[in-house]
PDB file of C-alpha atoms in Angstrom:
ATOM      1  CA  MET J   1      20.753 -28.243  24.242  1.00 39.00           C
ATOM      2  CA  ILE J   2      18.839 -31.114  22.969  1.00 38.00           C
ATOM      3  CA  PHE J   3      18.308 -32.461  26.750  1.00 36.00           C
ATOM      4  CA  SER J   4      16.907 -28.878  27.631  1.00 40.00           C
ATOM      5  CA  ARG J   5      14.139 -28.668  24.994  1.00 39.00           C
ATOM      6  CA  ARG J   6      13.350 -31.950  26.196  1.00 39.00           C
ATOM      7  CA  PHE J   7      13.434 -31.573  29.730  1.00 33.00           C
ATOM      8  CA  TYR J   8      12.029 -28.034  29.098  1.00 35.00           C
ATOM      9  CA  LEU J   9       9.037 -29.679  27.309  1.00 34.00           C
ATOM     10  CA  ILE J  10       8.402 -32.826  30.207  1.00 35.00           C
ATOM     11  CA  ALA J  11       8.443 -30.309  32.825  1.00 38.00           C
ATOM     12  CA  VAL J  12       5.551 -27.552  30.853  1.00 35.00           C
ATOM     13  CA  VAL J  13       3.458 -30.947  30.161  1.00 35.00           C
ATOM     14  CA  ALA J  14       4.197 -32.339  33.981  1.00 38.00           C
ATOM     15  CA  ALA J  15       2.674 -28.819  34.989  1.00 37.00           C
ATOM     16  CA  ALA J  16      -0.287 -28.507  32.919  1.00 37.00           C
ATOM     17  CA  ALA J  17      -1.111 -32.280  34.576  1.00 37.00           C
ATOM     18  CA  ALA J  18      -0.858 -31.001  38.034  1.00 36.00           C
ATOM     19  CA  VAL J  19      -3.192 -28.048  37.210  1.00 34.00           C
ATOM     20  CA  GLY J  20      -5.839 -30.755  35.549  1.00 38.00           C
ATOM     21  CA  CYS J  21      -5.574 -32.486  38.762  1.00 34.00           C
ATOM     22  CA  SER J  22      -5.388 -29.692  41.342  1.00 35.00           C
ATOM     23  CA  ARG J  23      -8.841 -28.399  39.351  1.00 33.00           C
ATOM     24  CA  ARG J  24     -10.725 -31.626  38.643  1.00 33.00           C
ATOM     25  CA  ALA J  25      -9.639 -32.040  42.619  1.00 33.00           C
ATOM     26  CA  SER J  26     -11.065 -28.798  44.121  1.00 33.00           C
ATOM     27  CA  GLU J  27     -14.109 -29.331  41.850  1.00 31.00           C
ATOM     28  CA  ALA J  28     -14.706 -32.999  43.372  1.00 31.00           C
ATOM     29  CA  ASP J  29     -14.173 -31.452  47.056  1.00 32.00           C
ATOM     30  CA  VAL J  30     -17.353 -29.271  45.972  1.00 29.00           C
ATOM     31  CA  HIS J  31     -19.561 -32.467  46.726  1.00 29.00           C
ATOM     32  CA  ALA J  32     -17.045 -34.218  49.448  1.00 30.00           C
ATOM     33  CA  ASP J  33     -18.692 -33.356  52.279  1.00 31.00           C
ATOM     34  CA  HIS J  34     -21.710 -34.869  51.104  1.00 30.00           C
ATOM     35  CA  SER J  35     -20.635 -37.382  49.534  1.00 29.00           C
ATOM     36  CA  MET J  36     -18.656 -38.510  52.755  1.00 29.00           C
ATOM     37  CA  THR J  37     -21.653 -37.810  54.779  1.00 30.00           C
ATOM     38  CA  VAL J  38     -24.535 -39.695  53.510  1.00 32.00           C
ATOM     39  CA  ALA J  39     -22.240 -42.551  53.786  1.00 31.00           C
ATOM     40  CA  SER J  40     -21.879 -41.578  57.819  1.00 32.00           C
ATOM     41  CA  ALA J  41     -25.510 -40.764  58.210  1.00 34.00           C
ATOM     42  CA  ALA J  42     -26.521 -44.294  58.291  1.00 34.00           C
ATOM     43  CA  GLY J  43     -24.287 -44.987  60.985  1.00 34.00           C
ATOM     44  CA  GLY J  44     -24.062 -41.762  63.351  1.00 36.00           C
ATOM     45  CA  SER J  45     -26.221 -40.924  65.975  1.00 36.00           C
ATOM     46  CA  GLY J  46     -26.049 -37.604  66.732  1.00 41.00           C
ATOM     47  CA  SER J  47     -28.375 -34.923  65.692  1.00 42.00           C
ATOM     48  CA  ASP J  48     -25.463 -33.004  64.468  1.00 47.00           C
ATOM     49  CA  VAL J  49     -24.524 -34.430  60.982  1.00 64.00           C
ATOM     50  CA  ALA J  50     -22.781 -32.738  58.600  1.00 77.00           C
ATOM     51  CA  SER J  51     -24.387 -33.657  55.305  1.00 93.00           C
ATOM     52  CA  ILE J  52     -27.756 -31.708  56.380  1.00 97.00           C
ATOM     53  CA  PRO J  53     -28.795 -28.690  57.388  1.00 97.00           C
ATOM     54  CA  ALA J  54     -28.043 -28.441  61.297  1.00 97.00           C
ATOM     55  CA  GLY J  55     -30.762 -29.055  63.906  1.00 96.00           C
ATOM     56  CA  ALA J  56     -32.609 -25.416  65.305  1.00 93.00           C
ATOM     57  CA  SER J  57     -30.145 -26.721  68.725  1.00 93.00           C
ATOM     58  CA  SER J  58     -26.619 -26.538  67.173  1.00 95.00           C
ATOM     59  CA  VAL J  59     -27.436 -24.250  64.019  1.00 95.00           C
ATOM     60  CA  ALA J  60     -25.300 -20.939  65.348  1.00 94.00           C
ATOM     61  CA  GLU J  61     -22.395 -22.877  66.533  1.00 95.00           C
ATOM     62  CA  ARG J  62     -22.277 -24.605  62.960  1.00 96.00           C
ATOM     63  CA  LEU J  63     -23.006 -21.451  61.177  1.00 95.00           C
ATOM     64  CA  ALA J  64     -20.073 -19.619  63.120  1.00 94.00           C
ATOM     65  CA  LYS J  65     -17.286 -22.303  62.270  1.00 95.00           C
ATOM     66  CA  SER J  66     -18.550 -22.718  58.388  1.00 96.00           C
ATOM     67  CA  PRO J  67     -15.981 -21.846  55.832  1.00 95.00           C
ATOM     68  CA  ARG J  68     -18.449 -20.591  53.375  1.00 96.00           C
ATOM     69  CA  HIS J  69     -19.034 -16.487  52.409  1.00 93.00           C
ATOM     70  CA  GLY J  70     -22.491 -15.280  53.400  1.00 95.00           C
ATOM     71  CA  GLU J  71     -23.375 -12.042  53.235  1.00 96.00           C
ATOM     72  CA  PHE J  72     -26.360  -9.699  53.966  1.00 96.00           C
ATOM     73  CA  VAL J  73     -28.161  -7.640  50.737  1.00 98.00           C
ATOM     74  CA  MET J  74     -30.686  -5.621  49.685  1.00 98.00           C
ATOM     75  CA  ILE J  75     -32.440  -6.518  46.870  1.00 98.00           C
ATOM     76  CA  ARG J  76     -34.402  -4.817  44.755  1.00 97.00           C
ATOM     77  CA  THR J  77     -37.888  -6.179  44.159  1.00 96.00           C
ATOM     78  CA  GLY J  78     -40.702  -4.088  42.855  1.00 93.00           C
ATOM     79  CA  PRO J  79     -40.547  -0.480  41.813  1.00 93.00           C
ATOM     80  CA  SER J  80     -41.237   0.614  46.000  1.00 91.00           C
ATOM     81  CA  ASP J  81     -39.952  -1.748  47.934  1.00 94.00           C
ATOM     82  CA  SER J  82     -36.655  -4.276  48.758  1.00 97.00           C
ATOM     83  CA  VAL J  83     -35.663  -7.434  50.919  1.00 97.00           C
ATOM     84  CA  ARG J  84     -33.070  -7.787  52.508  1.00 95.00           C
ATOM     85  CA  ALA J  85     -31.827 -11.623  51.940  1.00 97.00           C
ATOM     86  CA  TRP J  86     -28.584 -13.322  52.729  1.00 98.00           C
ATOM     87  CA  VAL J  87     -26.443 -15.340  50.345  1.00 98.00           C
ATOM     88  CA  VAL J  88     -24.272 -17.809  50.695  1.00 98.00           C
ATOM     89  CA  TYR J  89     -21.899 -19.000  48.308  1.00 97.00           C
ATOM     90  CA  PRO J  90     -20.522 -22.290  47.647  1.00 97.00           C
ATOM     91  CA  GLN J  91     -16.462 -22.994  47.355  1.00 94.00           C
ATOM     92  CA  ARG J  92     -16.156 -24.224  43.168  1.00 93.00           C
ATOM     93  CA  TYR J  93     -14.500 -22.501  40.563  1.00 92.00           C
ATOM     94  CA  THR J  94     -17.501 -23.317  37.894  1.00 95.00           C
ATOM     95  CA  LYS J  95     -20.787 -21.647  38.066  1.00 97.00           C
ATOM     96  CA  ALA J  96     -23.779 -22.540  40.320  1.00 98.00           C
ATOM     97  CA  PRO J  97     -26.882 -23.616  40.173  1.00 98.00           C
ATOM     98  CA  VAL J  98     -29.142 -20.598  42.649  1.00 98.00           C
ATOM     99  CA  VAL J  99     -31.686 -21.973  45.093  1.00 98.00           C
ATOM    100  CA  VAL J 100     -33.975 -19.328  47.117  1.00 98.00           C
ATOM    101  CA  VAL J 101     -34.463 -20.783  50.661  1.00 97.00           C
ATOM    102  CA  VAL J 102     -38.238 -19.715  52.061  1.00 96.00           C
ATOM    103  CA  HIS J 103     -38.459 -19.501  55.487  1.00 94.00           C
ATOM    104  CA  GLU J 104     -40.936 -20.077  57.634  1.00 90.00           C
ATOM    105  CA  ILE J 105     -43.211 -18.531  59.543  1.00 88.00           C
ATOM    106  CA  PHE J 106     -40.760 -17.379  62.292  1.00 89.00           C
ATOM    107  CA  GLY J 107     -38.704 -15.268  59.601  1.00 90.00           C
ATOM    108  CA  LEU J 108     -35.423 -15.377  58.152  1.00 92.00           C
ATOM    109  CA  SER J 109     -34.025 -17.285  61.023  1.00 91.00           C
ATOM    110  CA  THR J 110     -30.334 -17.910  62.196  1.00 93.00           C
ATOM    111  CA  TRP J 111     -31.837 -22.106  61.307  1.00 95.00           C
ATOM    112  CA  VAL J 112     -32.549 -20.818  57.618  1.00 96.00           C
ATOM    113  CA  ARG J 113     -29.837 -19.072  57.238  1.00 96.00           C
ATOM    114  CA  GLY J 114     -27.570 -22.324  58.188  1.00 97.00           C
ATOM    115  CA  VAL J 115     -29.704 -24.463  55.949  1.00 98.00           C
ATOM    116  CA  ALA J 116     -28.648 -21.990  52.932  1.00 98.00           C
ATOM    117  CA  ASP J 117     -24.882 -22.696  54.790  1.00 98.00           C
ATOM    118  CA  GLN J 118     -25.828 -26.429  53.599  1.00 98.00           C
ATOM    119  CA  LEU J 119     -26.756 -25.787  50.549  1.00 98.00           C
ATOM    120  CA  ALA J 120     -24.074 -23.958  49.471  1.00 98.00           C
ATOM    121  CA  ALA J 121     -22.091 -26.670  51.015  1.00 97.00           C
ATOM    122  CA  ASP J 122     -23.241 -29.118  47.893  1.00 97.00           C
ATOM    123  CA  GLY J 123     -22.870 -26.561  44.816  1.00 97.00           C
ATOM    124  CA  PHE J 124     -25.131 -24.347  45.314  1.00 98.00           C
ATOM    125  CA  ILE J 125     -25.898 -20.051  45.420  1.00 98.00           C
ATOM    126  CA  ALA J 126     -28.239 -20.145  48.145  1.00 98.00           C
ATOM    127  CA  ILE J 127     -30.230 -16.745  49.049  1.00 98.00           C
ATOM    128  CA  ALA J 128     -32.885 -16.688  51.944  1.00 98.00           C
ATOM    129  CA  PRO J 129     -34.773 -13.256  51.547  1.00 97.00           C
ATOM    130  CA  ASP J 130     -36.319 -11.931  54.837  1.00 94.00           C
ATOM    131  CA  LEU J 131     -39.869 -11.624  53.157  1.00 94.00           C
ATOM    132  CA  LEU J 132     -40.382  -9.516  56.381  1.00 93.00           C
ATOM    133  CA  THR J 133     -37.935  -6.629  55.399  1.00 93.00           C
ATOM    134  CA  GLY J 134     -39.269  -2.998  56.783  1.00 88.00           C
ATOM    135  CA  LYS J 135     -42.363  -4.825  58.717  1.00 87.00           C
ATOM    136  CA  LEU J 136     -40.596  -5.774  61.971  1.00 79.00           C
ATOM    137  CA  GLU J 137     -37.135  -4.989  63.404  1.00 77.00           C
ATOM    138  CA  PRO J 138     -34.549  -8.048  65.073  1.00 73.00           C
ATOM    139  CA  VAL J 139     -34.371  -8.707  68.517  1.00 74.00           C
ATOM    140  CA  PRO J 140     -31.746  -6.440  70.048  1.00 77.00           C
ATOM    141  CA  GLY J 141     -28.305  -8.073  69.544  1.00 71.00           C
ATOM    142  CA  SER J 142     -29.404 -10.803  66.863  1.00 71.00           C
ATOM    143  CA  ASP J 143     -30.288 -10.807  63.652  1.00 67.00           C
ATOM    144  CA  THR J 144     -33.982 -12.508  63.953  1.00 73.00           C
ATOM    145  CA  VAL J 145     -37.396 -11.530  65.186  1.00 75.00           C
ATOM    146  CA  ALA J 146     -39.584 -12.407  68.302  1.00 76.00           C
ATOM    147  CA  SER J 147     -40.902 -15.670  66.743  1.00 77.00           C
ATOM    148  CA  SER J 148     -44.683 -14.542  68.362  1.00 80.00           C
ATOM    149  CA  ALA J 149     -43.701 -11.080  66.222  1.00 85.00           C
ATOM    150  CA  ALA J 150     -42.971 -12.801  62.932  1.00 86.00           C
ATOM    151  CA  THR J 151     -45.717 -15.240  62.942  1.00 86.00           C
ATOM    152  CA  ALA J 152     -48.384 -12.176  63.031  1.00 85.00           C
ATOM    153  CA  ALA J 153     -46.633 -10.278  60.808  1.00 89.00           C
ATOM    154  CA  VAL J 154     -46.330 -13.464  57.560  1.00 88.00           C
ATOM    155  CA  ARG J 155     -49.734 -14.146  58.731  1.00 87.00           C
ATOM    156  CA  SER J 156     -50.519 -10.526  56.744  1.00 89.00           C
ATOM    157  CA  LEU J 157     -48.742 -10.964  53.900  1.00 91.00           C
ATOM    158  CA  ARG J 158     -50.031 -11.023  50.786  1.00 91.00           C
ATOM    159  CA  LEU J 159     -49.253 -14.269  48.690  1.00 89.00           C
ATOM    160  CA  GLU J 160     -48.866 -11.917  45.079  1.00 92.00           C
ATOM    161  CA  ASP J 161     -46.350  -9.613  47.391  1.00 93.00           C
ATOM    162  CA  VAL J 162     -44.585 -12.935  48.207  1.00 94.00           C
ATOM    163  CA  GLN J 163     -44.516 -14.315  44.974  1.00 93.00           C
ATOM    164  CA  ARG J 164     -43.084 -11.240  42.947  1.00 95.00           C
ATOM    165  CA  GLN J 165     -40.613 -10.759  46.065  1.00 96.00           C
ATOM    166  CA  ILE J 166     -39.415 -14.686  45.112  1.00 96.00           C
ATOM    167  CA  ALA J 167     -39.439 -14.335  41.493  1.00 96.00           C
ATOM    168  CA  ALA J 168     -37.251 -11.183  41.795  1.00 97.00           C
ATOM    169  CA  VAL J 169     -35.036 -12.758  44.179  1.00 98.00           C
ATOM    170  CA  GLY J 170     -34.117 -15.532  41.904  1.00 97.00           C
ATOM    171  CA  GLN J 171     -33.932 -12.640  38.819  1.00 97.00           C
ATOM    172  CA  TYR J 172     -31.080 -11.162  41.360  1.00 98.00           C
ATOM    173  CA  GLY J 173     -29.476 -14.140  41.923  1.00 98.00           C
ATOM    174  CA  MET J 174     -28.922 -15.863  38.059  1.00 98.00           C
ATOM    175  CA  ALA J 175     -27.856 -12.049  37.132  1.00 98.00           C
ATOM    176  CA  LEU J 176     -24.899 -12.828  39.819  1.00 98.00           C
ATOM    177  CA  PRO J 177     -21.626 -13.264  37.702  1.00 97.00           C
ATOM    178  CA  ALA J 178     -20.565 -16.716  39.291  1.00 96.00           C
ATOM    179  CA  ALA J 179     -24.433 -17.789  39.163  1.00 98.00           C
ATOM    180  CA  GLU J 180     -25.781 -20.523  35.976  1.00 97.00           C
ATOM    181  CA  LYS J 181     -29.092 -18.968  34.578  1.00 96.00           C
ATOM    182  CA  ARG J 182     -31.299 -21.217  36.086  1.00 96.00           C
ATOM    183  CA  TYR J 183     -32.671 -20.983  40.008  1.00 97.00           C
ATOM    184  CA  GLY J 184     -34.675 -23.343  41.988  1.00 98.00           C
ATOM    185  CA  VAL J 185     -37.203 -22.595  45.039  1.00 97.00           C
ATOM    186  CA  VAL J 186     -37.287 -24.945  48.581  1.00 97.00           C
ATOM    187  CA  GLY J 187     -39.648 -23.464  51.850  1.00 95.00           C
ATOM    188  CA  PHE J 188     -40.345 -24.632  55.133  1.00 93.00           C
ATOM    189  CA  CYS J 189     -43.596 -25.131  56.728  1.00 85.00           C
ATOM    190  CA  TRP J 190     -45.283 -21.892  55.907  1.00 82.00           C
ATOM    191  CA  GLY J 191     -42.802 -21.305  53.065  1.00 58.00           C
ATOM    192  CA  VAL J 192     -43.922 -24.791  51.781  1.00 57.00           C
ATOM    193  CA  GLY J 193     -46.987 -22.671  50.345  1.00 72.00           C
ATOM    194  CA  THR J 194     -44.968 -20.296  49.075  1.00 83.00           C
ATOM    195  CA  SER J 195     -42.791 -22.501  47.526  1.00 86.00           C
ATOM    196  CA  PHE J 196     -45.336 -24.792  45.634  1.00 90.00           C
ATOM    197  CA  ALA J 197     -46.941 -21.362  44.790  1.00 89.00           C
ATOM    198  CA  SER J 198     -43.948 -20.515  42.807  1.00 91.00           C
ATOM    199  CA  ALA J 199     -43.908 -23.708  40.642  1.00 92.00           C
ATOM    200  CA  VAL J 200     -47.504 -22.957  39.620  1.00 92.00           C
ATOM    201  CA  GLU J 201     -46.112 -19.234  38.609  1.00 89.00           C
ATOM    202  CA  SER J 202     -43.263 -20.986  37.552  1.00 85.00           C
ATOM    203  CA  PRO J 203     -41.492 -17.375  36.022  1.00 91.00           C
ATOM    204  CA  ALA J 204     -39.122 -17.130  34.152  1.00 90.00           C
ATOM    205  CA  GLY J 205     -35.650 -19.542  34.817  1.00 95.00           C
ATOM    206  CA  GLN J 206     -37.339 -21.692  37.755  1.00 97.00           C
ATOM    207  CA  GLY J 207     -36.442 -25.135  37.416  1.00 97.00           C
ATOM    208  CA  ALA J 208     -37.573 -26.933  39.947  1.00 97.00           C
ATOM    209  CA  ALA J 209     -39.191 -26.574  43.609  1.00 96.00           C
ATOM    210  CA  VAL J 210     -38.784 -28.422  46.549  1.00 96.00           C
ATOM    211  CA  VAL J 211     -41.505 -28.650  49.428  1.00 95.00           C
ATOM    212  CA  TYR J 212     -40.884 -29.213  53.649  1.00 96.00           C
ATOM    213  CA  TYR J 213     -44.043 -30.508  55.315  1.00 94.00           C
ATOM    214  CA  GLY J 214     -46.441 -27.798  54.035  1.00 87.00           C
ATOM    215  CA  PRO J 215     -49.826 -28.378  52.467  1.00 88.00           C
ATOM    216  CA  SER J 216     -50.358 -28.507  48.853  1.00 89.00           C
ATOM    217  CA  PRO J 217     -51.991 -25.372  46.621  1.00 88.00           C
ATOM    218  CA  ALA J 218     -55.857 -25.737  45.387  1.00 89.00           C
ATOM    219  CA  THR J 219     -56.539 -28.740  42.573  1.00 92.00           C
ATOM    220  CA  PRO J 220     -57.366 -26.218  39.958  1.00 93.00           C
ATOM    221  CA  SER J 221     -54.303 -24.440  40.399  1.00 93.00           C
ATOM    222  CA  LEU J 222     -51.957 -27.590  39.521  1.00 95.00           C
ATOM    223  CA  ALA J 223     -52.678 -27.089  35.767  1.00 95.00           C
ATOM    224  CA  ARG J 224     -50.419 -24.076  35.784  1.00 95.00           C
ATOM    225  CA  VAL J 225     -47.381 -26.217  37.247  1.00 95.00           C
ATOM    226  CA  LYS J 226     -44.728 -26.364  34.300  1.00 93.00           C
ATOM    227  CA  VAL J 227     -42.091 -27.116  37.222  1.00 96.00           C
ATOM    228  CA  PRO J 228     -40.856 -30.220  38.819  1.00 97.00           C
ATOM    229  CA  VAL J 229     -41.002 -30.675  42.225  1.00 97.00           C
ATOM    230  CA  LEU J 230     -40.443 -32.850  45.149  1.00 97.00           C
ATOM    231  CA  GLY J 231     -42.774 -32.948  47.967  1.00 97.00           C
ATOM    232  CA  LEU J 232     -40.977 -33.862  51.668  1.00 97.00           C
ATOM    233  CA  TYR J 233     -43.497 -34.670  54.878  1.00 97.00           C
ATOM    234  CA  GLY J 234     -43.442 -36.361  58.164  1.00 97.00           C
ATOM    235  CA  GLY J 235     -45.611 -39.205  58.260  1.00 97.00           C
ATOM    236  CA  ASP J 236     -47.007 -38.268  61.909  1.00 97.00           C
ATOM    237  CA  ASP J 237     -48.415 -35.011  60.693  1.00 95.00           C
ATOM    238  CA  ALA J 238     -51.865 -36.012  59.550  1.00 95.00           C
ATOM    239  CA  ARG J 239     -53.151 -31.916  59.057  1.00 93.00           C
ATOM    240  CA  VAL J 240     -50.778 -31.780  55.786  1.00 93.00           C
ATOM    241  CA  GLY J 241     -50.557 -35.376  54.627  1.00 94.00           C
ATOM    242  CA  ALA J 242     -54.220 -34.876  54.110  1.00 94.00           C
ATOM    243  CA  THR J 243     -52.755 -32.391  51.355  1.00 93.00           C
ATOM    244  CA  VAL J 244     -50.704 -34.683  49.427  1.00 95.00           C
ATOM    245  CA  PRO J 245     -52.281 -37.876  47.532  1.00 96.00           C
ATOM    246  CA  PRO J 246     -55.156 -35.308  45.914  1.00 96.00           C
ATOM    247  CA  ALA J 247     -51.990 -33.408  44.969  1.00 96.00           C
ATOM    248  CA  ASP J 248     -50.461 -36.242  43.439  1.00 97.00           C
ATOM    249  CA  SER J 249     -53.402 -37.657  41.788  1.00 97.00           C
ATOM    250  CA  ALA J 250     -54.362 -34.547  40.505  1.00 97.00           C
ATOM    251  CA  MET J 251     -50.116 -33.656  39.364  1.00 97.00           C
ATOM    252  CA  LYS J 252     -50.221 -37.726  37.538  1.00 97.00           C
ATOM    253  CA  ALA J 253     -53.502 -36.436  36.113  1.00 97.00           C
ATOM    254  CA  LEU J 254     -51.886 -33.412  34.927  1.00 97.00           C
ATOM    255  CA  GLY J 255     -48.580 -35.353  33.376  1.00 97.00           C
ATOM    256  CA  LYS J 256     -46.568 -33.231  35.884  1.00 97.00           C
ATOM    257  CA  ARG J 257     -43.596 -34.628  37.892  1.00 97.00           C
ATOM    258  CA  PHE J 258     -45.024 -35.084  41.465  1.00 97.00           C
ATOM    259  CA  GLU J 259     -42.125 -37.019  43.643  1.00 98.00           C
ATOM    260  CA  PRO J 260     -43.997 -36.957  47.327  1.00 98.00           C
ATOM    261  CA  HIS J 261     -42.077 -38.497  49.981  1.00 98.00           C
ATOM    262  CA  THR J 262     -43.385 -39.471  53.522  1.00 98.00           C
ATOM    263  CA  PHE J 263     -41.275 -40.332  57.060  1.00 98.00           C
ATOM    264  CA  ALA J 264     -42.410 -42.801  59.184  1.00 98.00           C
ATOM    265  CA  GLY J 265     -42.850 -41.319  62.820  1.00 98.00           C
ATOM    266  CA  ALA J 266     -41.540 -38.058  62.092  1.00 98.00           C
ATOM    267  CA  GLY J 267     -43.532 -35.135  62.923  1.00 97.00           C
ATOM    268  CA  HIS J 268     -43.996 -31.454  61.334  1.00 95.00           C
ATOM    269  CA  GLY J 269     -41.347 -29.719  61.261  1.00 95.00           C
ATOM    270  CA  PHE J 270     -38.867 -32.599  61.218  1.00 97.00           C
ATOM    271  CA  MET J 271     -35.787 -30.944  59.474  1.00 97.00           C
ATOM    272  CA  ARG J 272     -35.818 -27.736  62.027  1.00 96.00           C
ATOM    273  CA  GLN J 273     -36.057 -30.227  65.524  1.00 96.00           C
ATOM    274  CA  GLN J 274     -33.753 -32.896  64.320  1.00 97.00           C
ATOM    275  CA  ASP J 275     -33.963 -34.070  68.133  1.00 96.00           C
ATOM    276  CA  GLY J 276     -37.759 -34.809  68.292  1.00 95.00           C
ATOM    277  CA  GLN J 277     -40.125 -37.788  67.327  1.00 97.00           C
ATOM    278  CA  ASP J 278     -37.592 -40.013  69.412  1.00 97.00           C
ATOM    279  CA  GLY J 279     -35.103 -40.281  66.680  1.00 97.00           C
ATOM    280  CA  ALA J 280     -37.306 -40.258  64.123  1.00 98.00           C
ATOM    281  CA  ASN J 281     -37.144 -36.473  62.623  1.00 98.00           C
ATOM    282  CA  LEU J 282     -32.926 -36.814  62.673  1.00 97.00           C
ATOM    283  CA  ALA J 283     -33.830 -40.301  60.146  1.00 98.00           C
ATOM    284  CA  ALA J 284     -36.821 -38.546  58.656  1.00 98.00           C
ATOM    285  CA  SER J 285     -33.803 -35.438  58.364  1.00 98.00           C
ATOM    286  CA  ARG J 286     -31.116 -37.865  56.658  1.00 98.00           C
ATOM    287  CA  GLN J 287     -33.062 -39.383  54.430  1.00 98.00           C
ATOM    288  CA  ALA J 288     -34.554 -35.590  53.071  1.00 98.00           C
ATOM    289  CA  TRP J 289     -31.604 -33.960  52.623  1.00 98.00           C
ATOM    290  CA  PRO J 290     -29.899 -36.158  50.174  1.00 98.00           C
ATOM    291  CA  LEU J 291     -32.843 -36.401  48.652  1.00 98.00           C
ATOM    292  CA  THR J 292     -33.171 -32.686  47.861  1.00 98.00           C
ATOM    293  CA  ILE J 293     -29.784 -32.138  46.487  1.00 98.00           C
ATOM    294  CA  SER J 294     -29.841 -35.366  44.178  1.00 98.00           C
ATOM    295  CA  PHE J 295     -33.228 -33.300  42.759  1.00 98.00           C
ATOM    296  CA  PHE J 296     -31.770 -29.671  42.599  1.00 98.00           C
ATOM    297  CA  ARG J 297     -28.442 -31.277  40.549  1.00 97.00           C
ATOM    298  CA  SER J 298     -31.257 -33.388  38.354  1.00 97.00           C
ATOM    299  CA  THR J 299     -33.535 -30.535  37.414  1.00 97.00           C
ATOM    300  CA  LEU J 300     -30.867 -27.622  37.958  1.00 97.00           C
ATOM    301  CA  GLY J 301     -27.614 -28.835  37.025  1.00 87.00           C
ATOM    302  CA  ARG J 302     -24.214 -29.562  39.178  1.00 77.00           C
TER     303      ARG J 302
END
């Protein structure tokens, strides 16, 4: 009888330990893709590197094979408007911070959805709003709009409306049962001005902004920035690069956190066009994405 009780206690302890190990392994798996591929990024030569978002030429294939759950939702952003958004969830058992992904001038494309999927692979709930909702219909048989039409429509958007909608999307994300009460914003090209502007507005709950190769706001407005900003730029993108030193100087003088990085030889839009600039765009992408994830983890939490 004593032996049976001891055997039972040992079995209970062993089962509990197994559950703990399983949970720790599951938590580690959330970031296993990232850590393994960052190490391999220095040596690989292909443009389809699993630790960073896929380039435009391979994103559809990568997205089709993703094991993560993504879905379109409608998010109320004001008394009389809503936006369609692509939401991707990470595979983890703990609550996750939220990242709002602001699309380029081409609208909510498959490539932007691929960026959101990679953020989820790195442990975040990613939400990519379609800021052209209700203004353009997708090309028949696809989920994206024609790039020429999107470019014209984006230029007609009012900045105050865009910022209101991004803030509403952030609030929606934080209210999800699986989310932490903190979010960041990342933008690309046209979306950079929008994401940097979100840092200027710094609505409740926003903890960081990441800007990819887009112009900085007017210097006087930087005094209103309340969240850390990471800037990632191509060395061969002189038009945008000219706006970085004034912003850097102003942010330093104001005592605000701005971390600009410029990648030699990379052009504008390097993360999308990873096969451009004789390898410099891919090299920049491999450096920029780990900086992005590290920055969001330090400001938003893991």
